[in-house]
Amino acid sequence: MHFNQTNHHKRNILVVDDTPDNLRLLSAMLTAQGFEVRKALNGKMALTACQMVLPDVILLDINMPGMDGYEVCQQLKADDKTCEVPVIFISALDDVVDKVKAFDVGGVDYIAKPFHGAEVVLRIENQINLRLLQVKLQEKNFLLQQALDNLKTSQVQQIQNEKMVALGQLVAGLAHEINNPISFIYGNLQYAGQYVEDLVNMIEVYQQEYPKPTPKIQQVAKDVDLNFMIKDLQNLIAAMYRGSDRIREIVLALQHFSRHDEAEMKRVNIHEDIENTLVMLQHRLGEATERPAIIVVKDYGNLPLVTCYASELNQVFMHLLNNAIDAIEEGVGNGEFGAPSGDKGQLRVENQSCIPYSLLSTPQIRIHTEVTDLNMVKIAIADNGFGIEESLRSRLFDPFFTTKPVGKGSGLGLSISYQIIVQKHRGNISCTSSVGKGAEFVIEIPIDQPDILLQVSKS
């Protein structure tokens, strides 16, 4: 801007007065003092002159034909380009009301005619110096705001790093504490099943060899319901196998989700990472007392392996899916969804009579993936929850901003997701939503990261 130049620069003064004699007098006086002076005989010419070259100070007469000084000043202040130029009114009107109005429309000073040359010069120099100080203050404020934004970004990054380290330590501990006993159980189940089968065969042989057991054996067989026990043992062993498998799957999904030992970029299967994240959230997706189970619709495209920071991308999936579940549960609170399928009751929705649960929306999360024309992978996660108001969407990715109640969210999840997708993966993340119709978050990341692809291939 003009005022960033050195003090040796000739300051540009625009003098606006419909009296030519006044213009000549002021022009000669200010030129003699080293100012560059331009002249305008009316308000329209003054506005045009400001658009051509922005003046440092404007000397503005009040009484002019067509457009008086007050109106000229109002138009100057309404324009972003000229609103900060100091306007000094110079007029024969010396009434207090006139002076007050001059300041009300945006003037910074008022000089009454007849004026003294030294006074005019001094007031102009004061306004120029004041403007210089204002510009310096604005620059400092800008730098302070920039430093604050950088600090917030650093805080978010530090929190993210600490969370990932803590999660990695948790995974390592869980893997150590759970894998050993579950491997012991799973491995011994095979022998236990074989032993049980051998015992059952032995009992059957005894029954064949001694078809008439003693009364005591008959009584014991009746008490334990021997026939049922023999048939149910196989079901019990199979159930224990399934339970052990499920625990192993959960531990494996947790390890894959965290990828604690994979801090560098690598090629990964995005669908596997999404599936592992869904396993982690299974407890939240199931049927609850206040709503039916959340249906996850998977619309997967044919994706290649994607070069990314796998553990951090998993964190984004976790944030977005958690938020989708939260939105659906908020929708439950607003009467969007019915009770679990076993409940045959009714729900009263605002402005409607009682509606059977079966006719209400089913809570749903839809995950869509595809490769775009720009060689990007697109992952869209949509819910049919309560939705997000338009006034809030522009702030969704701001650090520490949250729409959730106190204690329900830190306002960091989407901010961290933005950093991971936009800054670390050079991608895009956006949200479309309308209240009552759910929300959709869309992630787009490059399939390859060209500048580090060579390093990844070597690893």
Tab-separated table of C-alpha atoms in Angstrom:
chain	number	residue	atom	x	y	z
A	1	MET	CA	0.000	0.000	0.000
A	2	HIS	CA	1.004	3.679	-0.423
A	3	PHE	CA	2.062	4.117	3.161
A	4	ASN	CA	4.603	1.303	3.157
A	5	GLN	CA	6.957	3.535	1.160
A	6	THR	CA	9.731	5.577	2.736
A	7	ASN	CA	9.189	9.016	4.239
A	8	HIS	CA	11.202	10.562	1.359
A	9	HIS	CA	8.441	9.641	-1.090
A	10	LYS	CA	6.401	12.682	-2.197
A	11	ARG	CA	2.981	12.313	-0.611
A	12	ASN	CA	0.019	12.514	-2.964
A	13	ILE	CA	-2.622	15.032	-1.846
A	14	LEU	CA	-6.005	15.300	-3.580
A	15	VAL	CA	-7.629	18.734	-3.149
A	16	VAL	CA	-11.381	18.855	-3.886
A	17	ASP	CA	-12.986	22.312	-4.109
A	18	ASP	CA	-15.416	23.894	-6.574
A	19	THR	CA	-13.664	27.289	-6.278
A	20	PRO	CA	-10.668	27.527	-8.668
A	21	ASP	CA	-8.966	30.197	-6.561
A	22	ASN	CA	-9.010	27.922	-3.510
A	23	LEU	CA	-7.611	25.087	-5.597
A	24	ARG	CA	-4.757	27.238	-6.914
A	25	LEU	CA	-3.922	28.575	-3.440
A	26	LEU	CA	-3.888	25.171	-1.767
A	27	SER	CA	-2.027	23.582	-4.681
A	28	ALA	CA	0.715	26.203	-4.668
A	29	MET	CA	1.081	26.085	-0.905
A	30	LEU	CA	1.289	22.286	-0.676
A	31	THR	CA	3.539	21.946	-3.726
A	32	ALA	CA	5.959	24.379	-2.076
A	33	GLN	CA	6.051	22.062	0.925
A	34	GLY	CA	7.107	19.104	-1.230
A	35	PHE	CA	3.724	17.416	-1.721
A	36	GLU	CA	2.431	16.087	-5.041
A	37	VAL	CA	-0.928	17.749	-5.535
A	38	ARG	CA	-3.873	16.777	-7.719
A	39	LYS	CA	-7.023	18.892	-8.071
A	40	ALA	CA	-10.726	18.108	-8.540
A	41	LEU	CA	-13.497	20.682	-9.052
A	42	ASN	CA	-16.388	18.424	-7.907
A	43	GLY	CA	-17.207	15.195	-6.136
A	44	LYS	CA	-17.493	13.024	-9.261
A	45	MET	CA	-14.032	14.087	-10.447
A	46	ALA	CA	-12.682	13.369	-6.947
A	47	LEU	CA	-14.046	9.802	-6.930
A	48	THR	CA	-12.608	9.150	-10.389
A	49	ALA	CA	-9.208	10.550	-9.362
A	50	CYS	CA	-9.124	8.227	-6.322
A	51	GLN	CA	-9.761	5.183	-8.491
A	52	MET	CA	-6.932	6.153	-10.846
A	53	VAL	CA	-4.295	6.888	-8.184
A	54	LEU	CA	-4.953	6.362	-4.491
A	55	PRO	CA	-4.103	9.591	-2.602
A	56	ASP	CA	-2.399	9.682	0.781
A	57	VAL	CA	-4.718	12.442	2.074
A	58	ILE	CA	-7.842	14.123	0.697
A	59	LEU	CA	-8.690	17.792	1.406
A	60	LEU	CA	-12.451	17.978	0.828
A	61	ASP	CA	-14.748	20.988	0.603
A	62	ILE	CA	-18.343	20.574	1.826
A	63	ASN	CA	-20.430	22.956	-0.289
A	64	MET	CA	-20.152	21.769	-3.884
A	65	PRO	CA	-22.752	21.509	-6.673
A	66	GLY	CA	-24.212	18.099	-7.544
A	67	MET	CA	-22.569	16.130	-4.770
A	68	ASP	CA	-21.547	17.758	-1.504
A	69	GLY	CA	-18.503	16.786	0.533
A	70	TYR	CA	-20.494	14.649	2.969
A	71	GLU	CA	-21.771	12.407	0.169
A	72	VAL	CA	-18.317	12.179	-1.411
A	73	CYS	CA	-16.850	11.078	1.920
A	74	GLN	CA	-19.591	8.479	2.426
A	75	GLN	CA	-18.878	6.951	-0.998
A	76	LEU	CA	-15.149	6.918	-0.293
A	77	LYS	CA	-15.679	5.090	2.998
A	78	ALA	CA	-18.054	2.594	1.371
A	79	ASP	CA	-15.393	1.516	-1.138
A	80	ASP	CA	-12.834	-1.042	0.084
A	81	LYS	CA	-10.148	0.572	-2.070
A	82	THR	CA	-10.531	4.111	-0.652
A	83	CYS	CA	-12.071	3.543	2.774
A	84	GLU	CA	-8.788	3.947	4.652
A	85	VAL	CA	-7.649	7.197	2.967
A	86	PRO	CA	-7.759	10.061	5.557
A	87	VAL	CA	-10.294	12.773	4.623
A	88	ILE	CA	-9.778	16.294	6.028
A	89	PHE	CA	-12.783	18.566	5.566
A	90	ILE	CA	-11.921	22.176	4.744
A	91	SER	CA	-14.945	24.488	4.660
A	92	ALA	CA	-16.316	27.933	5.462
A	93	LEU	CA	-19.071	26.203	7.482
A	94	ASP	CA	-17.979	26.652	11.074
A	95	ASP	CA	-21.078	25.485	12.903
A	96	VAL	CA	-20.715	22.657	15.450
A	97	VAL	CA	-23.433	20.667	13.674
A	98	ASP	CA	-21.469	20.784	10.425
A	99	LYS	CA	-18.319	19.598	12.155
A	100	VAL	CA	-20.125	16.767	13.914
A	101	LYS	CA	-21.647	15.594	10.630
A	102	ALA	CA	-18.214	15.700	8.992
A	103	PHE	CA	-16.852	13.318	11.599
A	104	ASP	CA	-19.980	11.130	11.450
A	105	VAL	CA	-19.510	10.432	7.724
A	106	GLY	CA	-15.883	9.392	8.258
A	107	GLY	CA	-13.756	12.563	8.254
A	108	VAL	CA	-10.631	12.544	10.403
A	109	ASP	CA	-10.185	16.317	10.772
A	110	TYR	CA	-11.900	19.644	10.062
A	111	ILE	CA	-10.286	22.936	8.978
A	112	ALA	CA	-12.379	26.091	8.893
A	113	LYS	CA	-11.935	28.753	6.194
A	114	PRO	CA	-10.168	31.096	6.112
A	115	PHE	CA	-7.288	28.813	6.937
A	116	HIS	CA	-3.611	29.315	7.733
A	117	GLY	CA	-1.134	27.564	5.473
A	118	ALA	CA	1.047	26.279	8.314
A	119	GLU	CA	-2.006	24.804	10.029
A	120	VAL	CA	-3.099	22.955	6.884
A	121	VAL	CA	0.389	21.523	6.325
A	122	LEU	CA	0.709	20.452	9.952
A	123	ARG	CA	-2.675	18.729	9.974
A	124	ILE	CA	-1.846	16.909	6.720
A	125	GLU	CA	1.496	15.732	8.089
A	126	ASN	CA	-0.178	14.564	11.306
A	127	GLN	CA	-2.650	12.466	9.328
A	128	ILE	CA	0.113	10.999	7.151
A	129	ASN	CA	2.150	10.054	10.233
A	130	LEU	CA	-0.948	8.646	11.917
A	131	ARG	CA	-1.719	6.586	8.837
A	132	LEU	CA	1.839	5.256	8.788
A	133	LEU	CA	1.462	4.157	12.403
A	134	GLN	CA	-1.890	2.513	11.603
A	135	VAL	CA	-0.345	0.569	8.725
A	136	LYS	CA	2.530	-0.578	10.922
A	137	LEU	CA	0.020	-1.660	13.570
A	138	GLN	CA	-1.979	-3.571	10.947
A	139	GLU	CA	1.190	-5.295	9.785
A	140	LYS	CA	2.061	-6.267	13.354
A	141	ASN	CA	-1.492	-7.501	13.926
A	142	PHE	CA	-1.235	-9.557	10.746
A	143	LEU	CA	2.043	-11.075	11.897
A	144	LEU	CA	0.555	-11.781	15.338
A	145	GLN	CA	-2.488	-13.439	13.764
A	146	GLN	CA	-0.187	-15.465	11.538
A	147	ALA	CA	1.868	-16.511	14.560
A	148	LEU	CA	-1.334	-17.456	16.416
A	149	ASP	CA	-2.542	-19.547	13.469
A	150	ASN	CA	0.849	-21.259	13.274
A	151	LEU	CA	0.726	-21.907	17.006
A	152	LYS	CA	-2.729	-23.463	16.714
A	153	THR	CA	-1.529	-25.617	13.841
A	154	SER	CA	1.498	-26.705	15.859
A	155	GLN	CA	-0.715	-27.504	18.847
A	156	VAL	CA	-3.023	-29.623	16.696
A	157	GLN	CA	-0.030	-31.404	15.147
A	158	GLN	CA	1.500	-32.009	18.579
A	159	ILE	CA	-1.782	-33.372	19.927
A	160	GLN	CA	-2.089	-35.610	16.874
A	161	ASN	CA	1.457	-36.927	17.304
A	162	GLU	CA	0.882	-37.574	21.001
A	163	LYS	CA	-2.361	-39.398	20.232
A	164	MET	CA	-0.670	-41.590	17.645
A	165	VAL	CA	2.217	-42.403	19.992
A	166	ALA	CA	-0.228	-43.215	22.801
A	167	LEU	CA	-2.329	-45.337	20.443
A	168	GLY	CA	0.769	-47.174	19.248
A	169	GLN	CA	1.807	-47.919	22.822
A	170	LEU	CA	-1.703	-49.113	23.610
A	171	VAL	CA	-1.700	-51.399	20.579
A	172	ALA	CA	1.695	-52.818	21.494
A	173	GLY	CA	0.499	-53.515	25.026
A	174	LEU	CA	-2.761	-55.069	23.861
A	175	ALA	CA	-0.995	-57.215	21.290
A	176	HIS	CA	1.388	-58.491	23.931
A	177	GLU	CA	-1.229	-59.046	26.633
A	178	ILE	CA	-3.995	-60.492	24.449
A	179	ASN	CA	-2.176	-62.343	21.690
A	180	ASN	CA	-0.322	-64.707	24.000
A	181	PRO	CA	-3.328	-65.977	26.004
A	182	ILE	CA	-5.642	-66.075	22.988
A	183	SER	CA	-3.032	-68.013	20.989
A	184	PHE	CA	-2.762	-70.415	23.925
A	185	ILE	CA	-6.552	-70.833	24.023
A	186	TYR	CA	-6.928	-71.103	20.258
A	187	GLY	CA	-4.076	-73.572	19.935
A	188	ASN	CA	-5.325	-75.802	22.768
A	189	LEU	CA	-8.920	-75.767	21.551
A	190	GLN	CA	-7.922	-78.199	18.804
A	191	TYR	CA	-6.551	-80.661	21.350
A	192	ALA	CA	-9.490	-80.083	23.708
A	193	GLY	CA	-11.910	-80.789	20.877
A	194	GLN	CA	-10.029	-83.995	20.002
A	195	TYR	CA	-9.971	-85.099	23.658
A	196	VAL	CA	-13.714	-84.474	24.000
A	197	GLU	CA	-14.349	-86.426	20.810
A	198	ASP	CA	-12.248	-89.320	22.124
A	199	LEU	CA	-14.146	-89.324	25.426
A	200	VAL	CA	-17.480	-89.317	23.622
A	201	ASN	CA	-16.325	-92.250	21.465
A	202	MET	CA	-15.266	-94.109	24.574
A	203	ILE	CA	-18.692	-93.543	26.180
A	204	GLU	CA	-20.373	-94.799	23.009
A	205	VAL	CA	-18.153	-97.926	23.065
A	206	TYR	CA	-19.047	-98.522	26.720
A	207	GLN	CA	-22.739	-98.204	25.820
A	208	GLN	CA	-22.294	-100.754	23.049
A	209	GLU	CA	-20.283	-103.174	25.177
A	210	TYR	CA	-22.458	-102.741	28.268
A	211	PRO	CA	-25.954	-102.022	26.970
A	212	LYS	CA	-27.421	-102.555	30.458
A	213	PRO	CA	-25.694	-100.066	32.808
A	214	THR	CA	-26.146	-100.235	36.566
A	215	PRO	CA	-28.908	-98.172	38.221
A	216	LYS	CA	-26.286	-95.712	39.549
A	217	ILE	CA	-24.889	-95.070	36.032
A	218	GLN	CA	-28.409	-94.691	34.697
A	219	GLN	CA	-29.171	-92.114	37.373
A	220	VAL	CA	-26.020	-90.105	36.672
A	221	ALA	CA	-26.702	-90.191	32.912
A	222	LYS	CA	-30.196	-88.896	33.598
A	223	ASP	CA	-28.987	-86.171	35.963
A	224	VAL	CA	-26.455	-84.763	33.465
A	225	ASP	CA	-28.707	-85.417	30.439
A	226	LEU	CA	-25.944	-87.374	28.768
A	227	ASN	CA	-27.441	-87.486	25.269
A	228	PHE	CA	-27.942	-83.697	25.182
A	229	MET	CA	-24.472	-83.046	26.605
A	230	ILE	CA	-22.814	-85.204	23.937
A	231	LYS	CA	-24.633	-83.374	21.143
A	232	ASP	CA	-24.064	-79.900	22.649
A	233	LEU	CA	-20.334	-80.408	23.263
A	234	GLN	CA	-19.632	-80.048	19.562
A	235	ASN	CA	-21.604	-76.782	19.477
A	236	LEU	CA	-19.685	-75.474	22.488
A	237	ILE	CA	-16.309	-76.248	20.928
A	238	ALA	CA	-17.359	-74.598	17.646
A	239	ALA	CA	-18.592	-71.507	19.538
A	240	MET	CA	-15.265	-71.244	21.372
A	241	TYR	CA	-13.431	-71.502	18.050
A	242	ARG	CA	-15.554	-68.665	16.646
A	243	GLY	CA	-15.039	-66.542	19.754
A	244	SER	CA	-11.279	-67.028	19.639
A	245	ASP	CA	-11.232	-66.170	15.927
A	246	ARG	CA	-13.207	-63.010	16.614
A	247	ILE	CA	-10.735	-61.873	19.286
A	248	ARG	CA	-7.819	-62.536	16.947
A	249	GLU	CA	-9.546	-60.535	14.180
A	250	ILE	CA	-10.104	-57.589	16.518
A	251	VAL	CA	-6.483	-57.562	17.674
A	252	LEU	CA	-5.278	-57.808	14.079
A	253	ALA	CA	-7.609	-54.980	13.017
A	254	LEU	CA	-6.324	-52.830	15.871
A	255	GLN	CA	-2.743	-53.450	14.792
A	256	HIS	CA	-3.554	-52.651	11.176
A	257	PHE	CA	-5.539	-49.577	12.175
A	258	SER	CA	-2.668	-48.114	14.174
A	259	ARG	CA	0.156	-49.373	11.945
A	260	HIS	CA	2.461	-48.389	14.793
A	261	ASP	CA	5.588	-49.649	13.034
A	262	GLU	CA	4.708	-48.062	9.673
A	263	ALA	CA	5.318	-44.330	10.113
A	264	GLU	CA	6.581	-43.834	6.554
A	265	MET	CA	4.587	-43.643	3.361
A	266	LYS	CA	3.764	-46.944	1.713
A	267	ARG	CA	1.322	-48.429	-0.773
A	268	VAL	CA	-1.806	-49.713	0.945
A	269	ASN	CA	-5.208	-51.169	0.158
A	270	ILE	CA	-7.666	-48.420	1.159
A	271	HIS	CA	-10.586	-50.851	1.421
A	272	GLU	CA	-8.714	-53.008	3.946
A	273	ASP	CA	-8.056	-49.932	6.082
A	274	ILE	CA	-11.730	-48.924	5.950
A	275	GLU	CA	-12.769	-52.459	6.927
A	276	ASN	CA	-10.321	-52.479	9.859
A	277	THR	CA	-11.716	-49.159	11.046
A	278	LEU	CA	-15.268	-50.523	10.843
A	279	VAL	CA	-14.220	-53.495	12.978
A	280	MET	CA	-12.950	-51.013	15.586
A	281	LEU	CA	-16.331	-49.254	15.559
A	282	GLN	CA	-18.519	-52.355	15.554
A	283	HIS	CA	-19.602	-51.703	19.139
A	284	ARG	CA	-21.042	-48.331	18.107
A	285	LEU	CA	-22.755	-49.567	14.950
A	286	GLY	CA	-24.815	-52.255	16.642
A	287	GLU	CA	-28.387	-51.986	17.844
A	288	ALA	CA	-28.902	-49.706	20.857
A	289	THR	CA	-31.808	-49.119	23.204
A	290	GLU	CA	-32.703	-45.822	21.521
A	291	ARG	CA	-32.203	-46.808	17.853
A	292	PRO	CA	-31.931	-49.723	15.422
A	293	ALA	CA	-28.538	-50.974	14.263
A	294	ILE	CA	-26.737	-48.661	11.843
A	295	ILE	CA	-26.523	-50.169	8.369
A	296	VAL	CA	-23.203	-49.651	6.578
A	297	VAL	CA	-23.624	-49.635	2.791
A	298	LYS	CA	-20.322	-50.229	0.972
A	299	ASP	CA	-20.135	-48.979	-2.587
A	300	TYR	CA	-16.501	-49.797	-3.322
A	301	GLY	CA	-14.912	-49.039	-6.661
A	302	ASN	CA	-11.909	-50.749	-8.230
A	303	LEU	CA	-9.041	-48.971	-6.457
A	304	PRO	CA	-5.308	-49.464	-6.991
A	305	LEU	CA	-2.857	-49.468	-4.099
A	306	VAL	CA	-2.493	-45.912	-2.801
A	307	THR	CA	0.741	-44.326	-1.558
A	308	CYS	CA	-0.048	-42.727	1.803
A	309	TYR	CA	0.684	-42.482	5.501
A	310	ALA	CA	-1.493	-45.441	6.404
A	311	SER	CA	-1.851	-44.929	10.151
A	312	GLU	CA	-2.781	-41.257	9.729
A	313	LEU	CA	-5.263	-42.000	6.952
A	314	ASN	CA	-6.862	-44.580	9.250
A	315	GLN	CA	-7.183	-41.843	11.838
A	316	VAL	CA	-9.145	-39.756	9.313
A	317	PHE	CA	-11.478	-42.680	8.616
A	318	MET	CA	-11.989	-43.109	12.369
A	319	HIS	CA	-12.842	-39.397	12.840
A	320	LEU	CA	-15.296	-39.289	9.923
A	321	LEU	CA	-17.062	-42.546	10.809
A	322	ASN	CA	-17.301	-41.554	14.472
A	323	ASN	CA	-18.783	-38.212	13.453
A	324	ALA	CA	-21.275	-39.975	11.185
A	325	ILE	CA	-22.397	-42.176	14.083
A	326	ASP	CA	-22.658	-39.100	16.340
A	327	ALA	CA	-24.790	-37.352	13.699
A	328	ILE	CA	-27.121	-40.341	13.494
A	329	GLU	CA	-27.463	-40.446	17.276
A	330	GLU	CA	-28.222	-36.722	17.216
A	331	GLY	CA	-30.887	-37.545	14.642
A	332	VAL	CA	-32.332	-40.058	17.110
A	333	GLY	CA	-32.637	-37.231	19.632
A	334	ASN	CA	-34.491	-35.175	17.029
A	335	GLY	CA	-36.973	-37.934	16.179
A	336	GLU	CA	-35.500	-39.084	12.861
A	337	PHE	CA	-35.158	-42.772	13.657
A	338	GLY	CA	-37.270	-45.353	15.387
A	339	ALA	CA	-36.509	-47.764	18.176
A	340	PRO	CA	-34.855	-51.165	17.663
A	341	SER	CA	-36.619	-53.643	15.421
A	342	GLY	CA	-38.034	-55.572	18.354
A	343	ASP	CA	-40.009	-52.547	19.580
A	344	LYS	CA	-43.455	-52.326	18.013
A	345	GLY	CA	-44.268	-48.991	19.640
A	346	GLN	CA	-44.714	-45.581	18.092
A	347	LEU	CA	-42.734	-42.376	17.956
A	348	ARG	CA	-44.211	-38.879	18.006
A	349	VAL	CA	-42.524	-36.625	15.480
A	350	GLU	CA	-42.985	-32.849	15.539
A	351	ASN	CA	-45.933	-31.674	13.419
A	352	GLN	CA	-46.966	-35.298	12.759
A	353	SER	CA	-49.161	-37.810	14.465
A	354	CYS	CA	-47.778	-41.031	15.938
A	355	ILE	CA	-45.867	-42.975	13.284
A	356	PRO	CA	-44.960	-46.686	13.468
A	357	TYR	CA	-41.223	-47.223	13.763
A	358	SER	CA	-41.221	-49.389	10.658
A	359	LEU	CA	-42.142	-46.362	8.530
A	360	LEU	CA	-39.279	-44.188	9.778
A	361	SER	CA	-35.821	-43.888	8.220
A	362	THR	CA	-33.253	-46.571	8.940
A	363	PRO	CA	-29.959	-45.160	10.258
A	364	GLN	CA	-27.390	-45.628	7.546
A	365	ILE	CA	-23.783	-44.823	6.662
A	366	ARG	CA	-22.763	-45.085	3.020
A	367	ILE	CA	-19.110	-45.457	1.991
A	368	HIS	CA	-18.314	-44.837	-1.663
A	369	THR	CA	-14.891	-45.115	-3.307
A	370	GLU	CA	-13.733	-44.475	-6.840
A	371	VAL	CA	-10.815	-43.267	-8.957
A	372	THR	CA	-11.422	-39.791	-10.412
A	373	ASP	CA	-10.389	-38.451	-13.810
A	374	LEU	CA	-7.555	-36.526	-12.105
A	375	ASN	CA	-5.862	-39.748	-10.950
A	376	MET	CA	-7.101	-39.221	-7.416
A	377	VAL	CA	-8.789	-41.683	-5.072
A	378	LYS	CA	-12.120	-40.416	-3.802
A	379	ILE	CA	-13.604	-41.682	-0.536
A	380	ALA	CA	-17.064	-40.375	0.374
A	381	ILE	CA	-18.611	-41.100	3.783
A	382	ALA	CA	-22.263	-40.071	4.049
A	383	ASP	CA	-24.816	-40.407	6.844
A	384	ASN	CA	-28.546	-39.770	7.051
A	385	GLY	CA	-28.319	-38.061	10.425
A	386	PHE	CA	-29.436	-34.611	11.523
A	387	GLY	CA	-27.152	-32.663	9.171
A	388	ILE	CA	-25.036	-29.527	9.645
A	389	GLU	CA	-26.265	-25.941	9.432
A	390	GLU	CA	-24.825	-23.861	6.599
A	391	SER	CA	-23.512	-21.221	9.024
A	392	LEU	CA	-21.347	-23.866	10.735
A	393	ARG	CA	-19.911	-25.656	7.703
A	394	SER	CA	-17.304	-22.972	6.972
A	395	ARG	CA	-15.791	-23.517	10.443
A	396	LEU	CA	-15.828	-27.318	10.542
A	397	PHE	CA	-12.093	-27.664	9.960
A	398	ASP	CA	-11.044	-24.887	12.391
A	399	PRO	CA	-8.996	-26.126	15.375
A	400	PHE	CA	-10.991	-26.442	18.624
A	401	PHE	CA	-14.334	-25.669	16.908
A	402	THR	CA	-17.019	-28.223	17.697
A	403	THR	CA	-20.794	-28.429	17.404
A	404	LYS	CA	-20.986	-31.158	20.025
A	405	PRO	CA	-22.043	-30.583	23.648
A	406	VAL	CA	-19.438	-29.902	26.314
A	407	GLY	CA	-17.477	-33.059	27.072
A	408	LYS	CA	-18.527	-34.779	23.820
A	409	GLY	CA	-15.834	-33.427	21.497
A	410	SER	CA	-12.582	-31.474	21.484
A	411	GLY	CA	-12.976	-29.809	18.084
A	412	LEU	CA	-9.737	-31.405	16.864
A	413	GLY	CA	-10.905	-34.405	14.832
A	414	LEU	CA	-11.763	-32.587	11.605
A	415	SER	CA	-8.885	-30.131	11.994
A	416	ILE	CA	-6.436	-33.023	12.290
A	417	SER	CA	-8.143	-34.727	9.340
A	418	TYR	CA	-7.720	-31.546	7.267
A	419	GLN	CA	-4.003	-31.415	8.049
A	420	ILE	CA	-3.523	-35.081	7.217
A	421	ILE	CA	-5.412	-34.934	3.909
A	422	VAL	CA	-4.530	-31.456	2.620
A	423	GLN	CA	-1.073	-30.778	4.034
A	424	LYS	CA	0.469	-34.252	4.288
A	425	HIS	CA	-1.234	-35.948	1.323
A	426	ARG	CA	-1.807	-32.910	-0.942
A	427	GLY	CA	-5.444	-33.838	-1.265
A	428	ASN	CA	-8.833	-32.271	-0.593
A	429	ILE	CA	-11.507	-32.730	2.055
A	430	SER	CA	-14.954	-31.148	1.865
A	431	CYS	CA	-18.421	-31.406	3.354
A	432	THR	CA	-21.890	-31.056	1.871
A	433	SER	CA	-24.925	-31.113	4.115
A	434	SER	CA	-28.385	-29.791	4.793
A	435	VAL	CA	-30.279	-29.880	8.070
A	436	GLY	CA	-32.486	-32.950	8.322
A	437	LYS	CA	-30.920	-34.676	5.305
A	438	GLY	CA	-27.566	-35.840	6.635
A	439	ALA	CA	-24.012	-34.940	5.672
A	440	GLU	CA	-21.344	-36.228	3.311
A	441	PHE	CA	-17.598	-35.818	3.752
A	442	VAL	CA	-15.500	-36.348	0.634
A	443	ILE	CA	-11.759	-37.089	0.683
A	444	GLU	CA	-9.589	-36.980	-2.426
A	445	ILE	CA	-5.917	-37.930	-2.328
A	446	PRO	CA	-3.410	-38.613	-5.125
A	447	ILE	CA	-2.789	-42.276	-5.913
A	448	ASP	CA	0.950	-41.548	-5.924
A	449	GLN	CA	3.097	-38.861	-4.275
A	450	PRO	CA	5.610	-38.141	-7.085
A	451	ASP	CA	8.402	-36.486	-5.092
A	452	ILE	CA	8.748	-39.347	-2.604
A	453	LEU	CA	7.626	-42.227	-4.777
A	454	LEU	CA	11.246	-43.189	-5.408
A	455	GLN	CA	11.920	-43.450	-1.675
A	456	VAL	CA	8.813	-45.589	-1.201
A	457	SER	CA	9.803	-47.961	-4.018
A	458	LYS	CA	13.275	-48.383	-2.504
A	459	SER	CA	11.783	-49.246	0.877
